[in-house]
mmCIF file with all atom_site columns, C-alpha atoms and ligand atoms in Angstrom:
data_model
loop_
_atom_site.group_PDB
_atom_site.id
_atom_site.type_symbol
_atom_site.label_atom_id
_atom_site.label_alt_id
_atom_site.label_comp_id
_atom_site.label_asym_id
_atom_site.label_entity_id
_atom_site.label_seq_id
_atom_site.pdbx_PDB_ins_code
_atom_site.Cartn_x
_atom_site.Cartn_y
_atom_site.Cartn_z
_atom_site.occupancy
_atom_site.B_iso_or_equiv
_atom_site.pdbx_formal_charge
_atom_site.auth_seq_id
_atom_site.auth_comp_id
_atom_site.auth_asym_id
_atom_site.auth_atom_id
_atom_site.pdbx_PDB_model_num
ATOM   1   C  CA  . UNK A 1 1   ? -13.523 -4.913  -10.059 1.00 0.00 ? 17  UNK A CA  1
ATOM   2   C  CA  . UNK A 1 2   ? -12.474 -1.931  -7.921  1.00 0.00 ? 18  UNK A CA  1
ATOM   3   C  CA  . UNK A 1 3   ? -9.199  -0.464  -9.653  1.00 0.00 ? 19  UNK A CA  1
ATOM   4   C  CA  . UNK A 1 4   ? -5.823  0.386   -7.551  1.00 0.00 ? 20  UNK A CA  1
ATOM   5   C  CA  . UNK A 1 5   ? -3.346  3.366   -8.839  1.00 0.00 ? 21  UNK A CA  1
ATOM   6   C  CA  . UNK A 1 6   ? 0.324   2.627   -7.913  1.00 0.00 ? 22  UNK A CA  1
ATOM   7   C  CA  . UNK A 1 7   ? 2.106   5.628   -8.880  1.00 0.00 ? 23  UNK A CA  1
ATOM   8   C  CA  . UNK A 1 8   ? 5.917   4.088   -8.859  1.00 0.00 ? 24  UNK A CA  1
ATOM   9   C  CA  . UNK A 1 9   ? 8.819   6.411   -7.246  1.00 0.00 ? 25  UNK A CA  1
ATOM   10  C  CA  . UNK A 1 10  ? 9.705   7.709   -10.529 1.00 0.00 ? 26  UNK A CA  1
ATOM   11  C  CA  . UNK A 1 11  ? 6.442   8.756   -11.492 1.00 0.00 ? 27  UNK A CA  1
ATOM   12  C  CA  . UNK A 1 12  ? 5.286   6.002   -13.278 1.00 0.00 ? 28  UNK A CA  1
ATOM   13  C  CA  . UNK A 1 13  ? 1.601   5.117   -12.765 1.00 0.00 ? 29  UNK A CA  1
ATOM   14  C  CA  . UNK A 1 14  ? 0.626   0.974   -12.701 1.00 0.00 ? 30  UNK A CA  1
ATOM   15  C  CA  . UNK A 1 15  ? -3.456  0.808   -13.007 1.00 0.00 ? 31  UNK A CA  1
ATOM   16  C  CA  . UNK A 1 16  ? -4.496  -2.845  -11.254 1.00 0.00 ? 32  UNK A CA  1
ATOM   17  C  CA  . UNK A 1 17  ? -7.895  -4.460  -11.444 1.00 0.00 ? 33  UNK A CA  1
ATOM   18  C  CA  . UNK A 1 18  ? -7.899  -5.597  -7.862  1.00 0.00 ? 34  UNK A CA  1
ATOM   19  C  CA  . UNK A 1 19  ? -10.282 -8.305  -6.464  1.00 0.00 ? 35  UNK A CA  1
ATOM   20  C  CA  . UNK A 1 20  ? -12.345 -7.515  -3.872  1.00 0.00 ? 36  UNK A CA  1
ATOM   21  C  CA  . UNK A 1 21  ? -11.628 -9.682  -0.488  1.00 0.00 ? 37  UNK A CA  1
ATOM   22  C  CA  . UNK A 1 22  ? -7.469  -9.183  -1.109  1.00 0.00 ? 38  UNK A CA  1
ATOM   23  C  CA  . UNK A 1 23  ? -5.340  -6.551  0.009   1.00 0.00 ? 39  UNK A CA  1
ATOM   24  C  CA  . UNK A 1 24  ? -3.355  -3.972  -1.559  1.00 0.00 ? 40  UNK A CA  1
ATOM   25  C  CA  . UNK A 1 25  ? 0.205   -5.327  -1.351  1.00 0.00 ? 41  UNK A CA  1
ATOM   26  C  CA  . UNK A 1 26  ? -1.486  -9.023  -3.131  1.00 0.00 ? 42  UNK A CA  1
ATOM   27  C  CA  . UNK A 1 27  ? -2.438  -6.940  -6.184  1.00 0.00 ? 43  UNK A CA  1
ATOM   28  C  CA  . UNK A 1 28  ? 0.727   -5.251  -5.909  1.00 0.00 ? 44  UNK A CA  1
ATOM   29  C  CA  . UNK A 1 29  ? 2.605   -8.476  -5.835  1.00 0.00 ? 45  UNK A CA  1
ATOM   30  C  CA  . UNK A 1 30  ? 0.348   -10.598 -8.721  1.00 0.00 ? 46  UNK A CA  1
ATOM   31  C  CA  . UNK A 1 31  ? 0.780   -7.463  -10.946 1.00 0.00 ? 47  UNK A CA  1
ATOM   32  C  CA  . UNK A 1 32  ? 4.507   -7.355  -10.441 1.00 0.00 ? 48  UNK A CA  1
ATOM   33  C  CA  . UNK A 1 33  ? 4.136   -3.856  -9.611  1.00 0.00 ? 49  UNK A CA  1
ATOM   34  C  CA  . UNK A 1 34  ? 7.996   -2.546  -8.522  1.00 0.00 ? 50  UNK A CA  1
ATOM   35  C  CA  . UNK A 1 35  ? 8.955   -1.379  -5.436  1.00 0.00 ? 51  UNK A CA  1
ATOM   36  C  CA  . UNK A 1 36  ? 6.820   -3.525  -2.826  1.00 0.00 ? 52  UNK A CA  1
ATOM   37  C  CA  . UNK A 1 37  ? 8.942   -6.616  -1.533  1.00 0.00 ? 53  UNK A CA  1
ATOM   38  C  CA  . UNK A 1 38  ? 6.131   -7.837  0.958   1.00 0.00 ? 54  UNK A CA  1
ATOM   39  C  CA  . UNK A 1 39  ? 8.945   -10.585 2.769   1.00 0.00 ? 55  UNK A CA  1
ATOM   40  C  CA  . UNK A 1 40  ? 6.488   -11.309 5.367   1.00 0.00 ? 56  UNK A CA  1
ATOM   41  C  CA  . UNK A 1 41  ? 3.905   -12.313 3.212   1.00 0.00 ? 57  UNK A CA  1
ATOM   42  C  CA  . UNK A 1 42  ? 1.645   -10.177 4.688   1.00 0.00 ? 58  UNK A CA  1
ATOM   43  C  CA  . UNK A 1 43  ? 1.414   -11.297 8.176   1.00 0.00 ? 59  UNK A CA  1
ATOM   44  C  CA  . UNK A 1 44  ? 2.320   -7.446  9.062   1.00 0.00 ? 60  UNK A CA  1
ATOM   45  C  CA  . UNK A 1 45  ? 5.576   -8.495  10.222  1.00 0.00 ? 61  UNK A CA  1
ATOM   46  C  CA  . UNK A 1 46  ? 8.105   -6.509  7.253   1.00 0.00 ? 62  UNK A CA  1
ATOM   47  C  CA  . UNK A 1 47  ? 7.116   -3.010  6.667   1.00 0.00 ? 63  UNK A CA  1
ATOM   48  C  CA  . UNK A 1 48  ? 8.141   -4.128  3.081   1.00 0.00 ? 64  UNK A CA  1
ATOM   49  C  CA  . UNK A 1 49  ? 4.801   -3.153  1.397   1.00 0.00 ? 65  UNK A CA  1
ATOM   50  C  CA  . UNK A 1 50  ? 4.903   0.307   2.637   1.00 0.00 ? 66  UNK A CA  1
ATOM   51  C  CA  . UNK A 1 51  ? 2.682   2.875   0.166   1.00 0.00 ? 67  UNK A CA  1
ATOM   52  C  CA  . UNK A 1 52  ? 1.668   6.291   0.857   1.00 0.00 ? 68  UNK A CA  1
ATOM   53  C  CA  . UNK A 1 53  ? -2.309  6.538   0.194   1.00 0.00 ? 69  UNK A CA  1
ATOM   54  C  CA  . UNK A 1 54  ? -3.398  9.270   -1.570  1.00 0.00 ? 70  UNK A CA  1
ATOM   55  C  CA  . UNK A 1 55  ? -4.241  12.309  1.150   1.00 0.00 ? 71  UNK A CA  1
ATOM   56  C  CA  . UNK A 1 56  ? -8.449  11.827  -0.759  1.00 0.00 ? 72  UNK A CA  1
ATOM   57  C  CA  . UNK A 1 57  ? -8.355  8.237   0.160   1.00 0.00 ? 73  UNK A CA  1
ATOM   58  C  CA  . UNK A 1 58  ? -7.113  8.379   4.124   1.00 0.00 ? 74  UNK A CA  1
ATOM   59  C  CA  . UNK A 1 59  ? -10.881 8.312   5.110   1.00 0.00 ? 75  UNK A CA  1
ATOM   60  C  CA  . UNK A 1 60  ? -11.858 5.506   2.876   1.00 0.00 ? 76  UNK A CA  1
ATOM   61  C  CA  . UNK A 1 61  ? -8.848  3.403   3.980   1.00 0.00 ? 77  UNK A CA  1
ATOM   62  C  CA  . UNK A 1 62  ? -8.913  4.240   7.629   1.00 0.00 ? 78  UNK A CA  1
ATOM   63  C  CA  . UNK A 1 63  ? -5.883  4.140   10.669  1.00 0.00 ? 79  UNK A CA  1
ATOM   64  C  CA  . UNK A 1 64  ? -3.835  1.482   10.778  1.00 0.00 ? 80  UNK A CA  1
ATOM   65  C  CA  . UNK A 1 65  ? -4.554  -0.943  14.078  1.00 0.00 ? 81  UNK A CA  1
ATOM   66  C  CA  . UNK A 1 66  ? -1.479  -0.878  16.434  1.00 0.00 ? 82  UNK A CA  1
ATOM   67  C  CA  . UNK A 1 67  ? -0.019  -3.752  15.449  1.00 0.00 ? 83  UNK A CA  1
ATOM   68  C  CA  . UNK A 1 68  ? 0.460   -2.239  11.954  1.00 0.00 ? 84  UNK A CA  1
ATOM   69  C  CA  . UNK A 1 69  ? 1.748   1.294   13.692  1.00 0.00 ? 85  UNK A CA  1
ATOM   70  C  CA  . UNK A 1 70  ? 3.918   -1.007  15.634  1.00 0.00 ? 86  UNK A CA  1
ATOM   71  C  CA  . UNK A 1 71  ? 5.497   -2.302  12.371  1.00 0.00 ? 87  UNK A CA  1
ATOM   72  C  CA  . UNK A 1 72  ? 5.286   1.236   10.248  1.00 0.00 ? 88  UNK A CA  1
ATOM   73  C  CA  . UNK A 1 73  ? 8.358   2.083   12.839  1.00 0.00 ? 89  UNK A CA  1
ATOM   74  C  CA  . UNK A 1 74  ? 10.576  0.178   10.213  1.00 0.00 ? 90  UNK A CA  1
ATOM   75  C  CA  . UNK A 1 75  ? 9.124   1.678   7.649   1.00 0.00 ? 91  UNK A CA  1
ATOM   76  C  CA  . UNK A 1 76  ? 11.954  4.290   5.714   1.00 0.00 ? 92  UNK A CA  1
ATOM   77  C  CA  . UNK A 1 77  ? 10.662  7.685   5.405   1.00 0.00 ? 93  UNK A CA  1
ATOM   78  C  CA  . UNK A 1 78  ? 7.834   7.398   7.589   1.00 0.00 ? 94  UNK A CA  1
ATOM   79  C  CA  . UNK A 1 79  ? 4.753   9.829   7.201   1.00 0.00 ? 95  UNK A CA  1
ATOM   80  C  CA  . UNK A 1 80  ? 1.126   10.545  8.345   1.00 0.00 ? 96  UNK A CA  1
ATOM   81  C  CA  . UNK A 1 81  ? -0.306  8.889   5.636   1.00 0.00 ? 97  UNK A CA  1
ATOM   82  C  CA  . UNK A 1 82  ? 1.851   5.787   5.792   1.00 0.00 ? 98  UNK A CA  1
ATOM   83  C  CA  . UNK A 1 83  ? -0.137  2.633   5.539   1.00 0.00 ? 99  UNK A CA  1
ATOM   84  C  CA  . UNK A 1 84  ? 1.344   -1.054  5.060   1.00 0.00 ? 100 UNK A CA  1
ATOM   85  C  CA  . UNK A 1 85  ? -0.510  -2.439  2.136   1.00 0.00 ? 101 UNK A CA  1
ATOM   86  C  CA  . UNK A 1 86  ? -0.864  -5.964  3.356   1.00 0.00 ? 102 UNK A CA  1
ATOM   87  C  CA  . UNK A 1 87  ? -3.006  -4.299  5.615   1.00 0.00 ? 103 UNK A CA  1
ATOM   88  C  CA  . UNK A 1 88  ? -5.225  -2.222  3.460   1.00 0.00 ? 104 UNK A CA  1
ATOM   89  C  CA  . UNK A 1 89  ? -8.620  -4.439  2.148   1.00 0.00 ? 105 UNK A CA  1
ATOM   90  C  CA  . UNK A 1 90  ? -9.509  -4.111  -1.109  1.00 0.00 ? 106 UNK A CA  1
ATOM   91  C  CA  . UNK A 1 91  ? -13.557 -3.690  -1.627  1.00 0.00 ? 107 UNK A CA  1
ATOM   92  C  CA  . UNK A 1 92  ? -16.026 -1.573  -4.081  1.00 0.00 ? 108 UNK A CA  1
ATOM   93  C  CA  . UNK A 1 93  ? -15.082 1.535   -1.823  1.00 0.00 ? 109 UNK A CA  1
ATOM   94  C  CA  . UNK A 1 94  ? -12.298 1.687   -2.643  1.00 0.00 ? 110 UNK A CA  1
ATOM   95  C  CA  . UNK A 1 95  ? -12.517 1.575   -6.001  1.00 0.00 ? 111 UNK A CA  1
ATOM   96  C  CA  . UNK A 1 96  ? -10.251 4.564   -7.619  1.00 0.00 ? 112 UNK A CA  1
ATOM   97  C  CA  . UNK A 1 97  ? -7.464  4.388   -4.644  1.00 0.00 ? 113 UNK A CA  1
ATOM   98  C  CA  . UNK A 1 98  ? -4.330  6.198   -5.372  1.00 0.00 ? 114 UNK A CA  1
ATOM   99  C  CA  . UNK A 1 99  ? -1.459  4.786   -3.518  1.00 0.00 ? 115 UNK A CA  1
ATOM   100 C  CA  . UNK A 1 100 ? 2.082   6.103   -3.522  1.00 0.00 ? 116 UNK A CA  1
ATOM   101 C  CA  . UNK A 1 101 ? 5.345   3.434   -3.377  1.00 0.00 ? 117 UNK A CA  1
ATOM   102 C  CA  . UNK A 1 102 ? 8.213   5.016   -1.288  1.00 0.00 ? 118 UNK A CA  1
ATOM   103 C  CA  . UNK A 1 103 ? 12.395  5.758   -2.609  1.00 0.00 ? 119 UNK A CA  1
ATOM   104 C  CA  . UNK A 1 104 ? 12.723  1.974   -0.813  1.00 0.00 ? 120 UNK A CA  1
ATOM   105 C  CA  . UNK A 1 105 ? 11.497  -0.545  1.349   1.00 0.00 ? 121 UNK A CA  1
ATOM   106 C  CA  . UNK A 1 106 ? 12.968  -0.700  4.764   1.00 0.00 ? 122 UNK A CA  1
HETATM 107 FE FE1 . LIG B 2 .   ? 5.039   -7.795  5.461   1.00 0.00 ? 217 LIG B FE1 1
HETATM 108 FE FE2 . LIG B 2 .   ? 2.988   -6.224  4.768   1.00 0.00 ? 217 LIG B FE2 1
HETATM 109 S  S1  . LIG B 2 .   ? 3.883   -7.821  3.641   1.00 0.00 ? 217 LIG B S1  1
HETATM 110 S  S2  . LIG B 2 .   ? 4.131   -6.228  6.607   1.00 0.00 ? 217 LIG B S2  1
#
């Protein structure tokens, strides 16, 4: 199973076994990882699971469609490699991601 790096706002790193066919923030979430509210669910309709991903895994995870950029907007401290996690598919690729939980959510 492809593993996920959540490195918490304080430093400290949670190491998930993530399945393959979920996202990001559901990993997050069944691993009661802190710092990722995901409200909506994941219908991309919070900004509540936003990470930072790891400036060696931008390629792998690619842009965010517009209706994601739409919702990064609410996002607090917004930056170029802001990604909403609900949003992010987990497969073998990306196996090894680094992601990055911001100060807070929203
Ligand atoms: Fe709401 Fe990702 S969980 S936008």
């Amino acid at each position: 199973m492809p593993k996920i790096t959540y490195i918490a706002f304080d430093g400290t790193p949670y190491v998930v076994e993530a399945r393959e066919g979920t996202t990001v923030m559901e990993n997050a979430i069944r691993n009661s990882v802190p710092g990722i509210e995901a409200e909506c669910g994941g219908a991309c309709a919070c900004a509540t699971c936003h990470v930072y991903v790891d400036e060696a895994w931008r390629a792998a995870t690619g842009e965010p469609e517009p209706m994601e950029e739409d919702m990064l907007d609410f996002a607090f401290d917004l930056r170029p490699n802001s990604r909403l996690s609900c949003q992010i598919r987990v497969s073998a690729a990306l196996d090894g991601l680094v992601v990055r939980i911001p100060e807070r959510q929203g």
